[in-house]
Amino acid sequence: FNFPYYLYAPPNTRDKPLLVEPVNSGAPSDDMQDHLDAAENLIQSGLSRTISDELAVPFLVPVIKDPASGELGELRTQSLDTGTMNIESGRYARIDRQVVAMVDDARDRLSDLGYNIPAEFMLNGFSQSGNFGNNLALLQPDRITSVTAGGVNGMAILPRSEVNGESIPYQIGTADMAELTGSPFDAASWQDVAQLCYMGATERPPTDDTLPYP
């Protein structure tokens, strides 16, 4: 993997699936420190830190940079969007695999401390990090045991390749999964992933709608 991550283990850590919430920096930035600061805040005092403590499971925060300018300035790498998944080479290629590699690296580090952490991991996120988790479950379903994604609104991905003869590509559907990942959509593994997508009862478009945003 080509990006750093933060890892936290509660003092009473159990041999249970690791919890992952990718950083959501709030806005693109060319300064990596902005993304590191957001990740540090998340691992110290974010909701997933509370969940990690309550479940007594390790908590990992991948710090994927979200550039504001240059060739990647129009992409939202922290939501694993279509443009990001179409990057074929370089630092940002296959972010989905990089996150899985981070999890495996963290499992090795925890193993050195005497823990036996399963290969499958949990995902939690809200808004952009919720979209990331929702999308990652489609791309790596055999490695994910659960996803809790809040604020995804109308952007929850559909396990469909076409509707009424219309092809639906990623990140709306699954039509081009083989081209993006080298493998067709694994519907059976995806259906085994426990998933909760939620939206606040008082949220109303357009202000609270994710659809107008990049």
mmCIF file of C-alpha atoms in Angstrom:
data_model
loop_
_atom_site.group_PDB
_atom_site.id
_atom_site.type_symbol
_atom_site.label_atom_id
_atom_site.label_comp_id
_atom_site.label_asym_id
_atom_site.label_seq_id
_atom_site.Cartn_x
_atom_site.Cartn_y
_atom_site.Cartn_z
ATOM 1 C CA PHE A 1 0.000 0.000 0.000
ATOM 2 C CA ASN A 2 1.117 3.549 -0.735
ATOM 3 C CA PHE A 3 -0.534 5.474 2.091
ATOM 4 C CA PRO A 4 -0.171 5.444 5.889
ATOM 5 C CA TYR A 5 -2.747 4.242 8.377
ATOM 6 C CA TYR A 6 -3.487 4.718 12.053
ATOM 7 C CA LEU A 7 -4.075 1.658 14.231
ATOM 8 C CA TYR A 8 -5.572 1.555 17.720
ATOM 9 C CA ALA A 9 -6.067 -1.498 19.944
ATOM 10 C CA PRO A 10 -8.105 -1.257 23.166
ATOM 11 C CA PRO A 11 -6.444 -2.639 26.296
ATOM 12 C CA ASN A 12 -8.983 -5.500 26.372
ATOM 13 C CA THR A 13 -8.653 -6.320 22.643
ATOM 14 C CA ARG A 14 -10.423 -9.533 21.562
ATOM 15 C CA ASP A 15 -9.589 -11.879 18.687
ATOM 16 C CA LYS A 16 -12.470 -10.493 16.660
ATOM 17 C CA PRO A 17 -12.750 -8.716 13.274
ATOM 18 C CA LEU A 18 -10.902 -5.442 12.988
ATOM 19 C CA LEU A 19 -12.947 -2.240 12.508
ATOM 20 C CA VAL A 20 -12.037 0.060 9.596
ATOM 21 C CA GLU A 21 -13.168 3.620 8.870
ATOM 22 C CA PRO A 22 -11.264 5.378 6.068
ATOM 23 C CA VAL A 23 -10.458 9.026 6.697
ATOM 24 C CA ASN A 24 -12.999 11.622 5.562
ATOM 25 C CA SER A 25 -11.035 14.874 5.522
ATOM 26 C CA GLY A 26 -14.115 17.017 4.880
ATOM 27 C CA ALA A 27 -12.566 18.685 1.830
ATOM 28 C CA PRO A 28 -9.871 17.905 -0.745
ATOM 29 C CA SER A 29 -6.385 19.170 0.098
ATOM 30 C CA ASP A 30 -2.936 18.953 -1.457
ATOM 31 C CA ASP A 31 -1.413 19.064 2.024
ATOM 32 C CA MET A 32 -1.120 15.502 3.363
ATOM 33 C CA GLN A 33 -1.001 16.886 6.897
ATOM 34 C CA ASP A 34 -4.664 17.906 6.596
ATOM 35 C CA HIS A 35 -5.611 14.290 5.956
ATOM 36 C CA LEU A 36 -3.355 13.017 8.736
ATOM 37 C CA ASP A 37 -4.914 15.500 11.175
ATOM 38 C CA ALA A 38 -8.417 14.346 10.220
ATOM 39 C CA ALA A 39 -7.404 10.701 10.674
ATOM 40 C CA GLU A 40 -5.785 11.395 14.037
ATOM 41 C CA ASN A 41 -8.933 13.139 15.237
ATOM 42 C CA LEU A 42 -11.038 10.198 14.041
ATOM 43 C CA ILE A 43 -8.950 7.555 15.782
ATOM 44 C CA GLN A 44 -8.783 9.549 19.004
ATOM 45 C CA SER A 45 -12.367 10.754 19.345
ATOM 46 C CA GLY A 46 -14.530 9.651 16.400
ATOM 47 C CA LEU A 47 -17.602 7.425 16.579
ATOM 48 C CA SER A 48 -15.618 4.403 15.390
ATOM 49 C CA ARG A 49 -13.200 4.886 18.304
ATOM 50 C CA THR A 50 -16.193 4.564 20.651
ATOM 51 C CA ILE A 51 -17.370 1.476 18.760
ATOM 52 C CA SER A 52 -13.856 0.024 18.928
ATOM 53 C CA ASP A 53 -13.729 0.501 22.711
ATOM 54 C CA GLU A 54 -17.229 -0.880 23.259
ATOM 55 C CA LEU A 55 -16.644 -3.949 21.085
ATOM 56 C CA ALA A 56 -13.034 -4.342 22.306
ATOM 57 C CA VAL A 57 -11.735 -4.695 18.742
ATOM 58 C CA PRO A 58 -8.805 -3.000 16.967
ATOM 59 C CA PHE A 59 -9.571 0.102 14.881
ATOM 60 C CA LEU A 60 -7.755 1.058 11.669
ATOM 61 C CA VAL A 61 -7.962 4.368 9.768
ATOM 62 C CA PRO A 62 -6.527 4.345 6.215
ATOM 63 C CA VAL A 63 -5.278 7.843 5.338
ATOM 64 C CA ILE A 64 -5.969 8.101 1.603
ATOM 65 C CA LYS A 65 -4.946 11.511 0.302
ATOM 66 C CA ASP A 66 -7.704 13.434 -1.540
ATOM 67 C CA PRO A 67 -5.896 15.970 -3.775
ATOM 68 C CA ALA A 68 -7.474 19.348 -4.543
ATOM 69 C CA SER A 69 -5.556 20.019 -7.765
ATOM 70 C CA GLY A 70 -3.750 18.282 -10.600
ATOM 71 C CA GLU A 71 -4.974 15.276 -12.548
ATOM 72 C CA LEU A 72 -6.723 13.807 -9.507
ATOM 73 C CA GLY A 73 -8.287 17.070 -8.348
ATOM 74 C CA GLU A 74 -11.690 16.159 -9.782
ATOM 75 C CA LEU A 75 -11.736 12.707 -8.177
ATOM 76 C CA ARG A 76 -12.969 11.839 -4.708
ATOM 77 C CA THR A 77 -10.454 9.217 -3.717
ATOM 78 C CA GLN A 78 -11.829 9.078 -0.156
ATOM 79 C CA SER A 79 -15.142 7.745 -1.434
ATOM 80 C CA LEU A 80 -13.600 5.204 -3.841
ATOM 81 C CA ASP A 81 -15.437 6.834 -6.731
ATOM 82 C CA THR A 82 -15.542 5.740 -10.366
ATOM 83 C CA GLY A 83 -12.577 7.842 -11.457
ATOM 84 C CA THR A 84 -10.435 6.492 -8.623
ATOM 85 C CA MET A 85 -11.224 2.888 -9.513
ATOM 86 C CA ASN A 86 -10.294 3.585 -13.144
ATOM 87 C CA ILE A 87 -6.731 4.588 -12.208
ATOM 88 C CA GLU A 88 -4.544 1.837 -13.659
ATOM 89 C CA SER A 89 -1.094 2.650 -12.304
ATOM 90 C CA GLY A 90 0.755 4.701 -9.726
ATOM 91 C CA ARG A 91 0.130 5.546 -6.103
ATOM 92 C CA TYR A 92 -3.677 5.603 -6.361
ATOM 93 C CA ALA A 93 -4.199 2.388 -8.358
ATOM 94 C CA ARG A 94 -6.537 -0.153 -6.738
ATOM 95 C CA ILE A 95 -7.190 1.681 -3.477
ATOM 96 C CA ASP A 96 -9.528 -1.189 -2.566
ATOM 97 C CA ARG A 97 -6.625 -3.650 -2.574
ATOM 98 C CA GLN A 98 -4.426 -1.186 -0.719
ATOM 99 C CA VAL A 99 -6.914 -0.992 2.150
ATOM 100 C CA VAL A 100 -7.054 -4.796 2.335
ATOM 101 C CA ALA A 101 -3.230 -4.820 2.409
ATOM 102 C CA MET A 102 -3.307 -2.322 5.299
ATOM 103 C CA VAL A 103 -5.644 -4.626 7.200
ATOM 104 C CA ASP A 104 -3.305 -7.580 6.645
ATOM 105 C CA ASP A 105 -0.307 -5.504 7.733
ATOM 106 C CA ALA A 106 -2.167 -4.478 10.903
ATOM 107 C CA ARG A 107 -3.137 -8.111 11.563
ATOM 108 C CA ASP A 108 0.547 -9.068 11.368
ATOM 109 C CA ARG A 109 1.482 -6.308 13.833
ATOM 110 C CA LEU A 110 -1.264 -7.399 16.211
ATOM 111 C CA SER A 111 -0.172 -11.020 15.833
ATOM 112 C CA ASP A 112 3.261 -9.993 17.123
ATOM 113 C CA LEU A 113 1.443 -8.766 20.247
ATOM 114 C CA GLY A 114 -0.313 -12.108 20.708
ATOM 115 C CA TYR A 115 -3.636 -11.423 18.980
ATOM 116 C CA ASN A 116 -5.227 -13.650 16.333
ATOM 117 C CA ILE A 117 -7.373 -11.268 14.260
ATOM 118 C CA PRO A 118 -9.611 -12.827 11.560
ATOM 119 C CA ALA A 119 -9.071 -11.990 7.879
ATOM 120 C CA GLU A 120 -12.562 -10.505 7.515
ATOM 121 C CA PHE A 121 -13.046 -6.963 8.800
ATOM 122 C CA MET A 122 -15.871 -4.544 9.628
ATOM 123 C CA LEU A 123 -16.451 -1.166 7.964
ATOM 124 C CA ASN A 124 -18.079 1.924 9.415
ATOM 125 C CA GLY A 125 -18.445 5.389 7.931
ATOM 126 C CA PHE A 126 -20.624 8.411 7.355
ATOM 127 C CA SER A 127 -21.065 10.493 4.210
ATOM 128 C CA GLN A 128 -17.889 10.117 2.111
ATOM 129 C CA SER A 129 -16.420 7.351 4.304
ATOM 130 C CA GLY A 130 -19.861 5.695 4.270
ATOM 131 C CA ASN A 131 -19.752 5.680 0.478
ATOM 132 C CA PHE A 132 -16.237 4.226 0.650
ATOM 133 C CA GLY A 133 -17.426 1.348 2.823
ATOM 134 C CA ASN A 134 -20.511 0.761 0.698
ATOM 135 C CA ASN A 135 -18.353 0.623 -2.444
ATOM 136 C CA LEU A 136 -15.556 -1.443 -0.907
ATOM 137 C CA ALA A 137 -18.048 -4.143 0.099
ATOM 138 C CA LEU A 138 -18.917 -4.553 -3.578
ATOM 139 C CA LEU A 139 -15.253 -4.731 -4.615
ATOM 140 C CA GLN A 140 -13.885 -6.949 -1.806
ATOM 141 C CA PRO A 141 -16.919 -8.829 -0.416
ATOM 142 C CA ASP A 142 -14.958 -11.936 0.573
ATOM 143 C CA ARG A 143 -12.882 -9.888 3.057
ATOM 144 C CA ILE A 144 -15.680 -7.898 4.680
ATOM 145 C CA THR A 145 -18.043 -9.149 7.365
ATOM 146 C CA SER A 146 -20.174 -6.016 7.864
ATOM 147 C CA VAL A 147 -20.732 -2.447 6.665
ATOM 148 C CA THR A 148 -22.492 0.367 8.485
ATOM 149 C CA ALA A 149 -22.806 3.368 6.150
ATOM 150 C CA GLY A 150 -24.594 6.568 7.155
ATOM 151 C CA GLY A 151 -25.521 9.579 5.069
ATOM 152 C CA VAL A 152 -25.189 7.728 1.767
ATOM 153 C CA ASN A 153 -28.711 8.761 0.755
ATOM 154 C CA GLY A 154 -29.386 7.945 -2.902
ATOM 155 C CA MET A 155 -25.816 6.810 -3.501
ATOM 156 C CA ALA A 156 -26.027 3.285 -2.070
ATOM 157 C CA ILE A 157 -24.599 0.998 -4.735
ATOM 158 C CA LEU A 158 -26.932 -1.448 -6.504
ATOM 159 C CA PRO A 159 -25.998 -5.128 -7.016
ATOM 160 C CA ARG A 160 -27.334 -4.945 -10.574
ATOM 161 C CA SER A 161 -25.576 -4.925 -13.928
ATOM 162 C CA GLU A 162 -28.559 -3.633 -15.892
ATOM 163 C CA VAL A 163 -32.130 -2.442 -15.533
ATOM 164 C CA ASN A 164 -34.620 -2.504 -18.416
ATOM 165 C CA GLY A 165 -31.780 -3.171 -20.841
ATOM 166 C CA GLU A 166 -29.735 -0.208 -19.576
ATOM 167 C CA SER A 167 -26.192 -1.085 -18.459
ATOM 168 C CA ILE A 168 -25.319 0.153 -14.934
ATOM 169 C CA PRO A 169 -21.564 0.566 -14.360
ATOM 170 C CA TYR A 170 -19.715 1.122 -11.091
ATOM 171 C CA GLN A 171 -20.306 3.092 -8.793
ATOM 172 C CA ILE A 172 -24.023 2.848 -9.455
ATOM 173 C CA GLY A 173 -24.054 -0.849 -10.294
ATOM 174 C CA THR A 174 -21.854 -3.775 -11.303
ATOM 175 C CA ALA A 175 -21.788 -3.911 -15.129
ATOM 176 C CA ASP A 176 -18.061 -3.193 -15.498
ATOM 177 C CA MET A 177 -16.747 -5.034 -12.434
ATOM 178 C CA ALA A 178 -14.686 -7.484 -14.524
ATOM 179 C CA GLU A 179 -12.979 -4.596 -16.361
ATOM 180 C CA LEU A 180 -12.270 -2.714 -13.110
ATOM 181 C CA THR A 181 -11.120 -5.591 -10.929
ATOM 182 C CA GLY A 182 -10.318 -8.508 -13.229
ATOM 183 C CA SER A 183 -13.166 -10.559 -11.742
ATOM 184 C CA PRO A 184 -16.947 -10.509 -12.195
ATOM 185 C CA PHE A 185 -19.182 -9.311 -9.376
ATOM 186 C CA ASP A 186 -19.302 -11.925 -6.597
ATOM 187 C CA ALA A 187 -22.983 -11.682 -5.715
ATOM 188 C CA ALA A 188 -22.946 -14.627 -3.288
ATOM 189 C CA SER A 189 -20.118 -13.175 -1.179
ATOM 190 C CA TRP A 190 -21.707 -9.707 -1.279
ATOM 191 C CA GLN A 191 -24.987 -11.123 0.031
ATOM 192 C CA ASP A 192 -23.086 -12.626 2.978
ATOM 193 C CA VAL A 193 -21.950 -9.151 4.094
ATOM 194 C CA ALA A 194 -24.198 -7.715 6.837
ATOM 195 C CA GLN A 195 -25.042 -4.191 5.697
ATOM 196 C CA LEU A 196 -26.860 -1.242 7.243
ATOM 197 C CA CYS A 197 -27.269 1.955 5.224
ATOM 198 C CA TYR A 198 -29.060 4.740 7.054
ATOM 199 C CA MET A 199 -30.187 8.343 6.634
ATOM 200 C CA GLY A 200 -31.441 10.752 9.306
ATOM 201 C CA ALA A 201 -35.232 11.096 9.509
ATOM 202 C CA THR A 202 -35.080 14.899 9.231
ATOM 203 C CA GLU A 203 -32.619 15.038 6.319
ATOM 204 C CA ARG A 204 -34.129 16.748 3.268
ATOM 205 C CA PRO A 205 -32.853 17.514 -0.239
ATOM 206 C CA PRO A 206 -31.159 19.491 -1.633
ATOM 207 C CA THR A 207 -29.107 20.685 1.366
ATOM 208 C CA ASP A 208 -28.817 17.303 3.040
ATOM 209 C CA ASP A 209 -28.664 15.274 -0.183
ATOM 210 C CA THR A 210 -25.364 13.706 -1.260
ATOM 211 C CA LEU A 211 -26.345 13.561 -4.939
ATOM 212 C CA PRO A 212 -25.388 17.176 -5.916
ATOM 213 C CA TYR A 213 -21.850 16.712 -4.566
ATOM 214 C CA PRO A 214 -18.914 15.324 -6.610
#
